[in-house]
Short mmCIF file of N, CA and C in Angstrom, two decimals:
data_model
loop_
_atom_site.label_atom_id
_atom_site.label_comp_id
_atom_site.label_asym_id
_atom_site.label_seq_id
_atom_site.Cartn_x
_atom_site.Cartn_y
_atom_site.Cartn_z
N GLY A 1 49.34 31.55 -30.54
CA GLY A 1 49.32 30.29 -31.30
C GLY A 1 48.16 30.23 -32.26
N ALA A 2 48.11 29.18 -33.04
CA ALA A 2 47.04 28.99 -34.01
C ALA A 2 45.71 28.82 -33.28
N PRO A 3 44.59 29.23 -33.93
CA PRO A 3 43.30 29.11 -33.25
C PRO A 3 42.88 27.65 -33.02
N VAL A 4 43.36 26.74 -33.85
CA VAL A 4 43.05 25.33 -33.64
C VAL A 4 44.33 24.55 -33.40
N GLN A 5 44.39 23.88 -32.25
CA GLN A 5 45.55 23.07 -31.89
C GLN A 5 45.16 21.61 -32.03
N ALA A 6 46.00 20.83 -32.65
CA ALA A 6 45.72 19.40 -32.81
C ALA A 6 46.82 18.58 -32.17
N ALA A 7 46.41 17.48 -31.53
CA ALA A 7 47.37 16.53 -30.96
C ALA A 7 46.76 15.15 -31.13
N GLY A 8 47.31 14.37 -32.02
CA GLY A 8 46.75 13.05 -32.26
C GLY A 8 45.31 13.16 -32.73
N ALA A 9 44.41 12.46 -32.06
CA ALA A 9 42.99 12.44 -32.43
C ALA A 9 42.24 13.65 -31.89
N LEU A 10 42.92 14.48 -31.09
CA LEU A 10 42.27 15.59 -30.38
C LEU A 10 42.47 16.90 -31.12
N THR A 11 41.41 17.70 -31.20
CA THR A 11 41.54 19.08 -31.67
C THR A 11 40.93 20.01 -30.64
N VAL A 12 41.62 21.13 -30.41
CA VAL A 12 41.18 22.13 -29.44
C VAL A 12 41.04 23.45 -30.19
N ASP A 13 39.83 23.98 -30.25
CA ASP A 13 39.54 25.22 -30.96
C ASP A 13 39.51 26.36 -29.96
N MET A 14 40.53 27.22 -30.01
CA MET A 14 40.67 28.28 -29.02
C MET A 14 39.58 29.35 -29.20
N ASN A 15 39.17 29.62 -30.43
CA ASN A 15 38.17 30.66 -30.68
C ASN A 15 36.78 30.21 -30.23
N ARG A 16 36.44 28.98 -30.55
CA ARG A 16 35.11 28.47 -30.18
C ARG A 16 35.08 27.88 -28.78
N MET A 17 36.26 27.75 -28.16
CA MET A 17 36.38 27.12 -26.84
C MET A 17 35.74 25.73 -26.88
N SER A 18 36.09 24.97 -27.92
CA SER A 18 35.52 23.64 -28.08
C SER A 18 36.61 22.60 -28.24
N VAL A 19 36.25 21.36 -27.91
CA VAL A 19 37.17 20.23 -27.98
C VAL A 19 36.49 19.15 -28.80
N ALA A 20 37.25 18.49 -29.67
CA ALA A 20 36.70 17.38 -30.45
C ALA A 20 37.70 16.23 -30.46
N LEU A 21 37.17 15.04 -30.51
CA LEU A 21 37.98 13.83 -30.59
C LEU A 21 37.58 13.10 -31.86
N ARG A 22 38.54 12.96 -32.78
CA ARG A 22 38.26 12.40 -34.11
C ARG A 22 37.11 13.12 -34.78
N GLY A 23 37.06 14.44 -34.60
CA GLY A 23 36.04 15.25 -35.24
C GLY A 23 34.71 15.29 -34.52
N VAL A 24 34.56 14.53 -33.44
CA VAL A 24 33.29 14.50 -32.70
C VAL A 24 33.40 15.44 -31.49
N PRO A 25 32.51 16.43 -31.40
CA PRO A 25 32.59 17.37 -30.27
C PRO A 25 32.44 16.66 -28.93
N VAL A 26 33.21 17.13 -27.94
CA VAL A 26 33.14 16.61 -26.58
C VAL A 26 32.79 17.77 -25.66
N ALA A 27 31.75 17.60 -24.85
CA ALA A 27 31.32 18.66 -23.92
C ALA A 27 32.32 18.76 -22.78
N VAL A 28 32.88 19.95 -22.57
CA VAL A 28 33.80 20.17 -21.46
C VAL A 28 33.36 21.44 -20.71
N THR A 29 33.69 21.49 -19.43
CA THR A 29 33.40 22.68 -18.64
C THR A 29 34.45 23.75 -18.96
N PRO A 30 34.18 25.02 -18.58
CA PRO A 30 35.20 26.05 -18.80
C PRO A 30 36.56 25.72 -18.17
N LEU A 31 36.53 25.16 -16.94
CA LEU A 31 37.80 24.79 -16.29
C LEU A 31 38.51 23.70 -17.09
N GLU A 32 37.75 22.69 -17.52
CA GLU A 32 38.34 21.60 -18.29
C GLU A 32 38.93 22.14 -19.59
N PHE A 33 38.19 23.08 -20.22
CA PHE A 33 38.70 23.66 -21.47
C PHE A 33 40.00 24.40 -21.22
N ARG A 34 40.05 25.20 -20.16
CA ARG A 34 41.27 25.98 -19.90
C ARG A 34 42.46 25.04 -19.69
N LEU A 35 42.23 23.93 -19.01
CA LEU A 35 43.33 22.99 -18.76
C LEU A 35 43.79 22.34 -20.06
N ILE A 36 42.87 21.82 -20.84
CA ILE A 36 43.26 21.11 -22.06
C ILE A 36 43.85 22.08 -23.08
N ALA A 37 43.31 23.32 -23.12
CA ALA A 37 43.83 24.31 -24.05
C ALA A 37 45.26 24.70 -23.69
N TYR A 38 45.53 24.84 -22.38
CA TYR A 38 46.89 25.20 -21.95
C TYR A 38 47.87 24.09 -22.30
N LEU A 39 47.46 22.83 -22.06
CA LEU A 39 48.32 21.71 -22.44
C LEU A 39 48.54 21.69 -23.95
N ALA A 40 47.50 22.01 -24.71
CA ALA A 40 47.61 22.00 -26.18
C ALA A 40 48.59 23.07 -26.66
N LEU A 41 48.53 24.24 -26.05
CA LEU A 41 49.40 25.34 -26.46
C LEU A 41 50.86 25.08 -26.09
N HIS A 42 51.08 24.22 -25.10
CA HIS A 42 52.43 23.95 -24.61
C HIS A 42 52.75 22.46 -24.73
N ARG A 43 52.29 21.83 -25.80
CA ARG A 43 52.38 20.37 -25.84
C ARG A 43 53.79 19.85 -26.13
N ASP A 44 54.72 20.78 -26.31
CA ASP A 44 56.12 20.37 -26.48
C ASP A 44 56.80 20.14 -25.13
N ARG A 45 56.08 20.37 -24.02
CA ARG A 45 56.73 20.19 -22.72
C ARG A 45 55.73 19.71 -21.68
N THR A 46 56.28 19.24 -20.56
CA THR A 46 55.48 18.78 -19.43
C THR A 46 55.14 19.98 -18.55
N ILE A 47 53.87 20.09 -18.17
CA ILE A 47 53.39 21.23 -17.38
C ILE A 47 53.17 20.78 -15.94
N SER A 48 53.75 21.49 -14.99
CA SER A 48 53.60 21.12 -13.58
C SER A 48 52.19 21.45 -13.10
N PRO A 49 51.71 20.70 -12.10
CA PRO A 49 50.40 21.02 -11.53
C PRO A 49 50.31 22.47 -11.04
N GLY A 50 51.41 22.98 -10.47
CA GLY A 50 51.40 24.36 -9.98
C GLY A 50 51.19 25.37 -11.10
N GLU A 51 51.85 25.13 -12.24
CA GLU A 51 51.67 26.04 -13.38
C GLU A 51 50.24 25.97 -13.90
N LEU A 52 49.67 24.75 -13.95
CA LEU A 52 48.28 24.61 -14.38
C LEU A 52 47.34 25.33 -13.42
N LEU A 53 47.58 25.19 -12.12
CA LEU A 53 46.75 25.88 -11.13
C LEU A 53 46.78 27.38 -11.36
N ASP A 54 47.97 27.94 -11.53
CA ASP A 54 48.10 29.38 -11.73
C ASP A 54 47.34 29.82 -12.97
N HIS A 55 47.44 29.02 -14.05
CA HIS A 55 46.78 29.40 -15.30
C HIS A 55 45.27 29.27 -15.19
N ILE A 56 44.80 28.17 -14.61
CA ILE A 56 43.36 27.90 -14.61
C ILE A 56 42.62 28.79 -13.62
N TYR A 57 43.19 28.96 -12.43
CA TYR A 57 42.49 29.69 -11.38
C TYR A 57 42.93 31.14 -11.23
N GLY A 58 44.07 31.48 -11.81
CA GLY A 58 44.56 32.84 -11.62
C GLY A 58 44.72 33.15 -10.14
N ASP A 59 44.08 34.22 -9.66
CA ASP A 59 44.25 34.63 -8.27
C ASP A 59 43.12 34.14 -7.36
N GLN A 60 42.28 33.25 -7.89
CA GLN A 60 41.19 32.73 -7.05
C GLN A 60 41.75 31.89 -5.91
N ASP A 61 40.90 31.58 -4.97
CA ASP A 61 41.33 30.85 -3.77
C ASP A 61 41.30 29.34 -3.94
N ALA A 62 40.74 28.86 -5.04
CA ALA A 62 40.48 27.42 -5.19
C ALA A 62 41.73 26.65 -5.61
N LYS A 63 42.87 27.05 -5.06
CA LYS A 63 44.13 26.43 -5.50
C LYS A 63 44.47 25.21 -4.67
N GLU A 64 44.15 24.05 -5.19
CA GLU A 64 44.58 22.82 -4.54
C GLU A 64 45.08 21.91 -5.65
N ALA A 65 46.21 21.29 -5.41
CA ALA A 65 46.77 20.41 -6.43
C ALA A 65 45.79 19.30 -6.81
N ASN A 66 45.02 18.81 -5.82
CA ASN A 66 44.10 17.73 -6.15
C ASN A 66 42.96 18.21 -7.05
N ALA A 67 42.73 19.54 -7.11
CA ALA A 67 41.75 20.08 -8.04
C ALA A 67 42.19 19.79 -9.47
N ILE A 68 43.49 19.95 -9.74
CA ILE A 68 44.02 19.64 -11.07
C ILE A 68 43.85 18.15 -11.37
N GLU A 69 44.16 17.30 -10.40
CA GLU A 69 44.00 15.86 -10.60
C GLU A 69 42.55 15.52 -10.93
N ALA A 70 41.60 16.19 -10.25
CA ALA A 70 40.19 15.93 -10.49
C ALA A 70 39.78 16.34 -11.90
N ILE A 71 40.25 17.50 -12.36
CA ILE A 71 39.92 17.96 -13.71
C ILE A 71 40.54 17.02 -14.74
N VAL A 72 41.79 16.63 -14.54
CA VAL A 72 42.45 15.70 -15.46
C VAL A 72 41.68 14.38 -15.50
N ALA A 73 41.25 13.90 -14.33
CA ALA A 73 40.50 12.64 -14.29
C ALA A 73 39.20 12.74 -15.08
N ARG A 74 38.50 13.88 -14.95
CA ARG A 74 37.26 14.07 -15.70
C ARG A 74 37.53 14.11 -17.20
N LEU A 75 38.59 14.82 -17.58
CA LEU A 75 38.93 14.90 -19.01
C LEU A 75 39.31 13.52 -19.55
N ARG A 76 40.01 12.73 -18.77
CA ARG A 76 40.37 11.38 -19.22
C ARG A 76 39.15 10.52 -19.41
N ARG A 77 38.14 10.69 -18.53
CA ARG A 77 36.90 9.93 -18.71
C ARG A 77 36.21 10.34 -20.00
N LYS A 78 36.24 11.62 -20.33
CA LYS A 78 35.55 12.11 -21.51
C LYS A 78 36.32 11.83 -22.80
N LEU A 79 37.66 11.90 -22.73
CA LEU A 79 38.48 11.88 -23.94
C LEU A 79 39.26 10.59 -24.13
N GLY A 80 39.34 9.77 -23.09
CA GLY A 80 40.17 8.57 -23.17
C GLY A 80 41.42 8.74 -22.33
N ALA A 81 41.89 7.64 -21.77
CA ALA A 81 42.97 7.69 -20.78
C ALA A 81 44.28 8.21 -21.34
N GLY A 82 44.53 8.01 -22.64
CA GLY A 82 45.84 8.35 -23.20
C GLY A 82 46.00 9.77 -23.68
N VAL A 83 44.93 10.57 -23.65
CA VAL A 83 45.01 11.92 -24.20
C VAL A 83 45.93 12.81 -23.38
N ILE A 84 45.80 12.73 -22.06
CA ILE A 84 46.66 13.49 -21.15
C ILE A 84 47.58 12.51 -20.44
N GLY A 85 48.86 12.66 -20.64
CA GLY A 85 49.82 11.79 -19.98
C GLY A 85 50.34 12.40 -18.70
N THR A 86 50.73 11.55 -17.77
CA THR A 86 51.33 12.00 -16.51
C THR A 86 52.80 11.62 -16.50
N ARG A 87 53.66 12.58 -16.19
CA ARG A 87 55.06 12.26 -15.91
C ARG A 87 55.23 12.45 -14.42
N ARG A 88 55.23 11.35 -13.69
CA ARG A 88 55.21 11.40 -12.23
C ARG A 88 56.36 12.27 -11.70
N GLY A 89 56.00 13.18 -10.82
CA GLY A 89 57.00 14.08 -10.26
C GLY A 89 57.21 15.34 -11.09
N PHE A 90 56.68 15.35 -12.33
CA PHE A 90 56.87 16.51 -13.20
C PHE A 90 55.56 17.21 -13.54
N GLY A 91 54.57 16.43 -13.94
CA GLY A 91 53.31 17.04 -14.31
C GLY A 91 52.65 16.33 -15.47
N TYR A 92 51.96 17.11 -16.29
CA TYR A 92 51.11 16.56 -17.33
C TYR A 92 51.58 16.99 -18.72
N VAL A 93 51.30 16.13 -19.69
CA VAL A 93 51.66 16.43 -21.07
C VAL A 93 50.54 15.94 -21.97
N LEU A 94 50.23 16.73 -23.00
CA LEU A 94 49.17 16.34 -23.93
C LEU A 94 49.73 15.36 -24.95
N GLN A 95 49.14 14.18 -25.01
CA GLN A 95 49.59 13.16 -25.95
C GLN A 95 48.62 13.00 -27.12
N GLY A 96 47.33 13.25 -26.86
CA GLY A 96 46.36 13.25 -27.93
C GLY A 96 45.91 11.87 -28.39
N GLU A 97 46.38 10.81 -27.73
CA GLU A 97 45.95 9.46 -28.13
C GLU A 97 44.88 8.99 -27.19
N ALA A 98 43.71 8.69 -27.72
CA ALA A 98 42.57 8.28 -26.87
C ALA A 98 42.83 6.90 -26.28
#
């Protein structure tokens, strides 16, 4: 995909591993970046927590669904509640609206 993904007010720079909201950089952890970047690359569909776990953690042992919820909650605090949407029973989708 393109090195910079945009969704609403959000931009995700894959090369710089950076996130900005309305052009203002937002500090994110590597895990948070991997999650938001994956949603940005697949923003045409809803991503299940299991798929996010596999992508973010790979073969590590830290696979708990609530870990995804915790990362999403932190990103929502940093970026605004509307940036990542939840489709209950399906997973998460990038909406890009703060």
